[in-house]
CSV table of C-alpha atoms in Angstrom, one decimal:
chain,number,residue,atom,x,y,z
A,1,MET,CA,0.0,0.0,0.0
A,2,ALA,CA,1.3,3.5,-1.0
A,3,GLN,CA,2.3,5.8,1.8
A,4,LYS,CA,-0.1,8.8,2.2
A,5,ILE,CA,1.1,12.4,2.1
A,6,GLY,CA,-1.2,15.3,3.3
A,7,ILE,CA,-1.1,18.8,2.0
A,8,LEU,CA,-2.8,22.0,3.2
A,9,THR,CA,-2.9,25.7,2.3
A,10,GLY,CA,-3.3,28.1,5.2
A,11,GLY,CA,-3.7,31.9,5.6
A,12,GLY,CA,-4.4,34.3,2.8
A,13,ASP,CA,-4.5,33.0,-0.7
A,14,ALA,CA,-1.8,33.8,-3.1
A,15,PRO,CA,-1.3,33.4,-6.9
A,16,GLY,CA,0.9,30.3,-7.3
A,17,LEU,CA,-0.7,28.1,-4.6
A,18,ASN,CA,-2.1,25.8,-7.2
A,19,ALA,CA,1.3,25.5,-8.9
A,20,VAL,CA,2.7,24.2,-5.6
A,21,ILE,CA,-0.1,21.7,-5.2
A,22,ARG,CA,0.4,20.5,-8.7
A,23,GLY,CA,4.2,20.1,-8.1
A,24,VAL,CA,3.6,18.1,-4.9
A,25,VAL,CA,0.9,15.9,-6.4
A,26,VAL,CA,2.7,15.1,-9.7
A,27,ASN,CA,6.0,14.4,-8.0
A,28,GLY,CA,4.3,12.4,-5.2
A,29,ILE,CA,2.2,10.2,-7.4
A,30,LYS,CA,5.0,9.5,-9.8
A,31,SER,CA,7.2,8.6,-6.8
A,32,GLY,CA,4.6,6.1,-5.6
A,33,TYR,CA,2.8,8.1,-2.9
A,34,ASP,CA,-0.9,8.9,-2.5
A,35,VAL,CA,-1.6,12.6,-1.9
A,36,VAL,CA,-4.5,13.9,0.2
A,37,GLY,CA,-5.5,17.5,0.3
A,38,PHE,CA,-7.1,19.0,3.5
A,39,ILE,CA,-10.0,21.3,2.7
A,40,ASP,CA,-9.6,24.9,4.1
A,41,GLY,CA,-6.2,24.6,5.7
A,42,TRP,CA,-5.8,23.6,9.4
A,43,ALA,CA,-9.6,23.6,9.6
A,44,GLY,CA,-9.7,20.6,7.3
A,45,VAL,CA,-7.3,18.8,9.6
A,46,LEU,CA,-9.4,19.6,12.7
A,47,ASN,CA,-12.6,18.6,10.9
A,48,ALA,CA,-11.1,15.5,9.2
A,49,ASN,CA,-12.2,17.0,5.9
A,50,SER,CA,-9.9,15.9,3.1
A,51,ARG,CA,-9.9,14.3,-0.4
A,52,GLN,CA,-7.4,12.4,-2.4
A,53,LEU,CA,-5.8,14.3,-5.2
A,54,SER,CA,-5.2,12.7,-8.6
A,55,LEU,CA,-3.2,13.7,-11.6
A,56,GLU,CA,-6.4,14.7,-13.3
A,57,ASP,CA,-7.3,17.0,-10.4
A,58,VAL,CA,-4.2,19.0,-10.8
A,59,GLU,CA,-4.0,19.1,-14.6
A,60,ASP,CA,-3.2,22.7,-15.7
A,61,ILE,CA,-4.1,24.2,-12.3
A,62,HIS,CA,-0.8,26.0,-12.2
A,63,ARG,CA,-2.4,28.6,-14.5
A,64,GLN,CA,-5.2,29.3,-12.0
A,65,GLY,CA,-5.2,31.7,-9.1
A,66,GLY,CA,-6.5,30.7,-5.6
A,67,THR,CA,-6.2,27.2,-4.2
A,68,ILE,CA,-8.3,24.2,-5.3
A,69,ILE,CA,-8.3,22.9,-1.7
A,70,GLY,CA,-9.4,26.1,0.0
A,71,THR,CA,-7.7,28.0,2.8
A,72,SER,CA,-8.5,29.5,6.2
A,73,ARG,CA,-6.9,31.3,9.1
A,74,THR,CA,-7.3,28.5,11.7
A,75,PRO,CA,-4.7,27.9,14.5
A,76,ILE,CA,-4.3,24.5,16.1
A,77,PHE,CA,-2.1,25.6,19.0
A,78,PRO,CA,-3.5,28.1,21.6
A,79,LYS,CA,-3.6,31.8,20.6
A,80,LYS,CA,-5.1,34.8,22.2
A,81,GLY,CA,-8.8,34.0,22.5
A,82,SER,CA,-8.5,30.5,20.9
A,83,PRO,CA,-8.1,27.1,22.6
A,84,ASN,CA,-5.4,24.4,22.2
A,85,ARG,CA,-6.7,22.1,19.5
A,86,SER,CA,-3.4,20.3,18.8
A,87,ASP,CA,-4.7,17.0,20.3
A,88,GLU,CA,-7.5,17.0,17.7
A,89,ALA,CA,-5.1,17.8,14.9
A,90,VAL,CA,-2.7,15.1,15.8
A,91,ALA,CA,-5.5,12.5,16.2
A,92,SER,CA,-6.9,13.5,12.8
A,93,LEU,CA,-3.5,13.1,11.1
A,94,LYS,CA,-2.9,9.8,12.6
A,95,LYS,CA,-6.4,8.4,12.0
A,96,LEU,CA,-5.9,9.2,8.3
A,97,GLY,CA,-2.7,7.2,8.4
A,98,LEU,CA,-0.5,10.0,7.0
A,99,HIS,CA,3.2,9.5,6.5
A,100,ALA,CA,3.9,13.2,6.3
A,101,LEU,CA,2.2,16.6,6.0
A,102,ILE,CA,3.3,19.4,3.7
A,103,VAL,CA,2.2,22.8,4.9
A,104,ILE,CA,1.9,25.8,2.5
A,105,GLY,CA,1.6,29.2,4.2
A,106,GLY,CA,3.1,32.3,5.7
A,107,ASP,CA,4.5,33.1,9.1
A,108,ASP,CA,1.4,32.1,11.1
A,109,THR,CA,0.9,28.8,9.2
A,110,GLN,CA,4.6,27.9,9.3
A,111,GLY,CA,4.6,28.7,13.0
A,112,GLU,CA,2.0,26.1,13.5
A,113,ALA,CA,4.0,23.6,11.4
A,114,ASP,CA,7.1,24.3,13.4
A,115,ARG,CA,5.3,23.7,16.7
A,116,LEU,CA,3.7,20.5,15.4
A,117,TYR,CA,7.2,19.3,14.4
A,118,LYS,CA,8.7,20.2,17.7
A,119,ASP,CA,5.8,18.7,19.6
A,120,LYS,CA,7.0,15.3,18.4
A,121,ARG,CA,3.6,13.7,18.3
A,122,PHE,CA,3.6,14.2,14.5
A,123,PRO,CA,7.1,15.3,13.5
A,124,HIS,CA,6.9,14.4,9.8
A,125,VAL,CA,6.3,18.0,8.7
A,126,ILE,CA,7.6,20.0,5.7
A,127,GLY,CA,6.9,23.7,5.0
A,128,VAL,CA,6.5,25.7,1.8
A,129,PRO,CA,6.7,29.5,2.2
A,130,LYS,CA,3.8,31.6,0.9
A,131,THR,CA,2.9,35.3,1.3
A,132,ILE,CA,2.3,38.0,-1.2
A,133,ASP,CA,4.0,40.4,1.4
A,134,ASN,CA,7.4,38.7,0.8
A,135,ASP,CA,8.2,39.2,4.5
A,136,LEU,CA,8.9,35.5,5.4
A,137,ARG,CA,12.4,35.0,6.7
A,138,ALA,CA,14.9,32.4,5.3
A,139,THR,CA,13.8,32.7,1.7
A,140,ASP,CA,14.7,35.4,-0.9
A,141,TYR,CA,11.3,35.6,-2.4
A,142,THR,CA,7.9,34.0,-1.9
A,143,PHE,CA,5.6,33.0,-4.7
A,144,GLY,CA,2.6,35.3,-5.2
A,145,PHE,CA,4.7,38.4,-4.6
A,146,ASN,CA,5.6,38.8,-8.2
A,147,THR,CA,2.0,38.6,-9.3
A,148,ALA,CA,0.7,40.9,-6.6
A,149,VAL,CA,3.4,43.6,-7.5
A,150,GLU,CA,2.5,43.3,-11.2
A,151,ILE,CA,-1.2,43.8,-10.4
A,152,ALA,CA,-0.5,46.8,-8.2
A,153,THR,CA,1.9,48.3,-10.8
A,154,GLN,CA,-0.8,48.1,-13.4
A,155,ALA,CA,-3.1,50.0,-11.1
A,156,LEU,CA,-0.5,52.7,-10.7
A,157,ASP,CA,0.0,52.9,-14.4
A,158,ARG,CA,-3.7,53.6,-14.8
A,159,LEU,CA,-3.9,56.1,-12.0
A,160,HIS,CA,-1.1,58.2,-13.5
A,161,THR,CA,-3.3,59.1,-16.5
A,162,THR,CA,-6.4,60.1,-14.5
A,163,ALA,CA,-4.4,61.8,-11.7
A,164,LYS,CA,-2.5,63.9,-14.3
A,165,SER,CA,-5.7,64.8,-16.2
A,166,HIS,CA,-7.4,66.1,-13.0
A,167,HIS,CA,-4.3,67.4,-11.2
A,168,ARG,CA,-4.9,65.2,-8.3
A,169,ILE,CA,-2.9,63.6,-5.5
A,170,MET,CA,-3.6,59.8,-5.6
A,171,ILE,CA,-2.9,57.8,-2.5
A,172,VAL,CA,-2.7,54.1,-3.3
A,173,GLU,CA,-2.8,51.6,-0.3
A,174,ILE,CA,-0.9,48.4,-0.9
A,175,MET,CA,-0.8,45.3,1.2
A,176,GLY,CA,2.2,44.9,3.6
A,177,ARG,CA,1.6,44.5,7.3
A,178,HIS,CA,5.1,44.2,8.7
A,179,ALA,CA,7.2,45.0,5.7
A,180,GLY,CA,7.0,47.4,2.8
A,181,TRP,CA,8.3,45.1,0.0
A,182,MET,CA,5.1,45.4,-2.1
A,183,ALA,CA,4.7,49.2,-1.7
A,184,LEU,CA,8.4,49.7,-2.5
A,185,GLU,CA,8.6,47.6,-5.6
A,186,THR,CA,5.2,48.7,-6.9
A,187,GLY,CA,6.2,52.3,-6.3
A,188,MET,CA,9.5,51.9,-8.1
A,189,ALA,CA,7.9,50.0,-11.0
A,190,GLY,CA,4.8,52.3,-11.2
A,191,GLY,CA,6.6,55.6,-10.9
A,192,ALA,CA,5.2,56.7,-7.5
A,193,HIS,CA,6.5,60.1,-6.4
A,194,ILE,CA,6.3,59.2,-2.7
A,195,ILE,CA,6.7,55.7,-1.1
A,196,LEU,CA,5.7,55.2,2.5
A,197,ILE,CA,6.6,51.9,4.2
A,198,PRO,CA,6.7,50.6,7.8
A,199,GLU,CA,10.5,50.4,8.0
A,200,VAL,CA,11.1,54.1,7.2
A,201,LYS,CA,9.8,56.8,9.5
A,202,PHE,CA,8.3,59.7,7.6
A,203,ASP,CA,7.2,63.2,8.4
A,204,MET,CA,4.0,64.6,6.8
A,205,ASN,CA,5.9,67.8,6.2
A,206,GLU,CA,8.2,65.9,3.8
A,207,VAL,CA,5.2,64.6,2.0
A,208,TYR,CA,3.7,68.1,1.7
A,209,ASP,CA,7.1,69.4,0.4
A,210,VAL,CA,7.2,66.9,-2.4
A,211,ILE,CA,3.6,67.7,-3.5
A,212,ARG,CA,4.3,71.5,-3.4
A,213,LYS,CA,7.5,71.2,-5.3
A,214,ARG,CA,5.8,69.1,-8.1
A,215,TYR,CA,3.2,71.9,-8.5
A,216,GLU,CA,5.9,74.5,-8.5
A,217,ASP,CA,7.7,72.6,-11.2
A,218,GLY,CA,4.6,72.4,-13.3
A,219,LYS,CA,3.8,68.8,-12.5
A,220,GLY,CA,0.3,69.1,-11.3
A,221,TYR,CA,-0.3,65.7,-9.8
A,222,THR,CA,1.4,63.2,-7.3
A,223,ILE,CA,1.1,59.4,-6.9
A,224,ILE,CA,1.8,58.1,-3.4
A,225,SER,CA,2.4,54.3,-2.8
A,226,VAL,CA,1.7,53.5,0.8
A,227,ALA,CA,1.9,50.2,2.7
A,228,GLU,CA,-1.1,49.4,4.9
A,229,GLY,CA,1.3,48.6,7.8
A,230,ILE,CA,2.4,52.3,8.3
A,231,GLU,CA,-0.9,52.6,10.2
A,232,GLU,CA,-0.3,52.6,14.0
A,233,THR,CA,-1.6,49.4,15.6
A,234,ASP,CA,-4.9,49.9,17.4
A,235,GLU,CA,-5.5,47.1,19.9
A,236,SER,CA,-9.2,47.9,19.9
A,237,LYS,CA,-9.5,46.9,16.3
A,238,GLU,CA,-10.8,43.6,15.1
A,239,THR,CA,-8.2,40.8,15.0
A,240,ASP,CA,-8.0,37.5,13.1
A,241,ALA,CA,-7.7,34.0,14.7
A,242,PHE,CA,-4.0,34.5,15.1
A,243,GLY,CA,-4.4,37.8,16.9
A,244,ASN,CA,-3.3,40.0,14.0
A,245,VAL,CA,-5.0,43.3,13.8
A,246,LYS,CA,-7.0,43.7,10.6
A,247,LEU,CA,-5.5,46.5,8.7
A,248,GLY,CA,-6.9,48.7,5.9
A,249,GLY,CA,-7.9,52.4,5.6
A,250,VAL,CA,-4.6,54.3,6.1
A,251,CYS,CA,-5.0,55.7,2.6
A,252,GLU,CA,-8.3,57.4,3.7
A,253,THR,CA,-6.5,58.9,6.7
A,254,LEU,CA,-3.8,60.3,4.5
A,255,GLN,CA,-6.3,61.6,2.0
A,256,GLU,CA,-8.0,63.7,4.7
A,257,ARG,CA,-4.8,65.1,6.1
A,258,ILE,CA,-3.4,66.0,2.6
A,259,GLN,CA,-6.7,67.5,1.5
A,260,GLU,CA,-6.8,69.7,4.6
A,261,TRP,CA,-3.2,70.8,3.9
A,262,LEU,CA,-4.1,71.5,0.2
A,263,VAL,CA,-6.9,73.8,1.1
A,264,GLU,CA,-4.9,75.7,3.7
A,265,ASN,CA,-1.6,76.0,1.8
A,266,MET,CA,-2.1,75.6,-2.0
A,267,GLU,CA,-5.4,77.1,-3.2
A,268,LYS,CA,-4.5,80.7,-2.8
A,269,PRO,CA,-1.0,80.7,-4.5
A,270,TYR,CA,-2.2,78.4,-7.3
A,271,PRO,CA,-5.8,79.4,-8.1
A,272,GLU,CA,-5.5,77.8,-11.6
A,273,PHE,CA,-5.5,74.3,-10.0
A,274,LYS,CA,-8.4,72.5,-8.4
A,275,PHE,CA,-6.6,70.8,-5.5
A,276,GLU,CA,-8.0,67.4,-4.7
A,277,ALA,CA,-6.6,64.3,-2.9
A,278,ARG,CA,-8.2,60.9,-3.7
A,279,SER,CA,-7.4,57.4,-2.2
A,280,VAL,CA,-7.6,53.9,-3.6
A,281,ARG,CA,-7.3,50.8,-1.5
A,282,LEU,CA,-6.3,47.9,-3.8
A,283,GLY,CA,-7.1,45.3,-1.1
A,284,HIS,CA,-7.8,41.8,-2.3
A,285,LEU,CA,-7.4,42.6,-5.9
A,286,GLN,CA,-3.7,42.0,-5.2
A,287,ARG,CA,-4.4,38.4,-4.3
A,288,GLY,CA,-6.6,37.4,-7.2
A,289,GLY,CA,-6.2,36.3,-10.8
A,290,ALA,CA,-3.8,34.1,-12.7
A,291,PRO,CA,-0.2,34.0,-11.5
A,292,THR,CA,2.6,35.4,-13.5
A,293,ALA,CA,5.0,33.0,-15.4
A,294,TYR,CA,7.5,33.6,-12.6
A,295,ASP,CA,5.2,32.5,-9.8
A,296,ARG,CA,3.9,29.5,-11.8
A,297,VAL,CA,7.5,28.3,-12.2
A,298,LEU,CA,8.6,29.1,-8.6
A,299,GLY,CA,5.5,27.5,-7.1
A,300,THR,CA,6.0,24.4,-9.2
A,301,ARG,CA,9.7,24.1,-8.2
A,302,LEU,CA,8.8,24.6,-4.5
A,303,GLY,CA,6.2,21.9,-4.7
A,304,VAL,CA,8.5,19.4,-6.4
A,305,GLN,CA,11.3,20.0,-3.9
A,306,ALA,CA,8.9,19.7,-0.9
A,307,MET,CA,8.2,16.2,-2.1
A,308,GLU,CA,12.0,15.6,-2.4
A,309,LEU,CA,12.3,16.5,1.3
A,310,VAL,CA,9.6,14.0,2.1
A,311,LYS,CA,11.5,11.3,0.2
A,312,SER,CA,14.7,12.1,2.1
A,313,GLY,CA,13.0,12.4,5.5
A,314,THR,CA,14.2,15.9,6.0
A,315,TRP,CA,11.6,16.7,8.6
A,316,GLY,CA,11.1,20.1,10.3
A,317,HIS,CA,12.4,21.9,7.2
A,318,MET,CA,11.0,24.4,4.7
A,319,VAL,CA,11.9,24.7,1.0
A,320,SER,CA,13.5,28.1,0.3
A,321,LEU,CA,14.5,30.1,-2.7
A,322,GLN,CA,18.1,31.2,-2.3
A,323,GLY,CA,19.4,32.9,-5.4
A,324,THR,CA,18.1,30.7,-8.2
A,325,GLU,CA,18.3,27.5,-6.2
A,326,ILE,CA,15.7,25.7,-4.0
A,327,LYS,CA,17.3,24.8,-0.7
A,328,ALA,CA,16.1,23.3,2.6
A,329,VAL,CA,16.1,25.5,5.8
A,330,LYS,CA,14.9,24.7,9.3
A,331,LEU,CA,11.3,25.9,9.9
A,332,GLU,CA,12.4,27.7,13.0
A,333,GLU,CA,14.6,29.9,10.9
A,334,ALA,CA,11.6,31.2,9.0
A,335,VAL,CA,9.2,31.9,11.9
A,336,GLY,CA,9.1,34.3,14.8
A,337,GLY,CA,10.2,37.4,12.9
A,338,TYR,CA,10.0,39.1,9.6
A,339,LYS,CA,12.2,39.9,6.6
A,340,ILE,CA,12.0,43.7,6.3
A,341,VAL,CA,13.1,46.1,3.7
A,342,PRO,CA,16.8,47.1,4.3
A,343,ASP,CA,17.8,50.7,4.3
A,344,ALA,CA,19.9,50.2,1.1
A,345,ARG,CA,16.8,49.1,-0.9
A,346,TYR,CA,14.8,52.2,0.2
A,347,ASP,CA,17.8,54.4,-0.6
A,348,GLU,CA,17.7,53.1,-4.2
A,349,ALA,CA,14.1,54.2,-4.5
A,350,ARG,CA,14.7,57.5,-2.7
A,351,LEU,CA,16.8,58.7,-5.7
A,352,PHE,CA,13.6,58.8,-7.9
A,353,LEU,CA,11.1,60.1,-5.3
A,354,GLY,CA,9.5,63.4,-6.2
A,355,LEU,CA,10.6,63.3,-9.8
């Protein structure tokens, strides 16, 4: 009888998830394993909700966004306001007769995988890094990031034309809770005149100075790329199952402040312009749609190599992109912190800000 491998996708969806699933299933079946997909992440483990995946199930799915087995933000170990359900999870995995579990997800999901491995009751765990924010440690890039940046860049390209036509300041809110990778690379690619990220402190007076100078130079509009994570954390706000504050709305706050400044400081000296600030929150548009070629290939390679770690019994590890190669790193190296934008990367972008 073939050994059985489980696979789950946890946390927010990302373009490229299906490519990973396809890589795992094709390599697994061709290596003599059965592959079972848990429905809706860790929730599927707790509810014993799974289905066997065949080669037909994964045919051509690498071209599709989302995940064919669903996802959720469901912890199995105790979190703020949630109970310890690891006993249920371990019992479910053992009842199904799994040889190993491949966990695809970001920091929260890989944190659960690392705890499950160290718990020793089900140590045959392998991780695959996933987050459009690109903030997971121990890997150079995560799949989904490239697609999300491309989507956001296309949005900035379109906003340039309308902002320029109406002489507006456009504030574009881009995902990025702990790190500003998406806002940075989108801003650089999309020609943002101001880029605001969590790693770099900013003064609103500096923002106002850029807007004023562009008007003085005859450039009657400004595009601002802002990461959602620059918003100060408010503990009274709604949180998810892992205790993360739900973000979104910092662009509206900036819009109000900039509009107030425009009325007070710009309307009299420049009566020829109608000064107006507008905001756009891209939100879940950044997660949806078909993955780019880069993410299809990266996701496929990560899935294939995750199965290779199963074959070699390299438990408690995560596949990782390092340069152009896929390597194995310990799960504990990836969790408990974030890969943030270094000063040197922001300094590169700073050369072009305000132009």
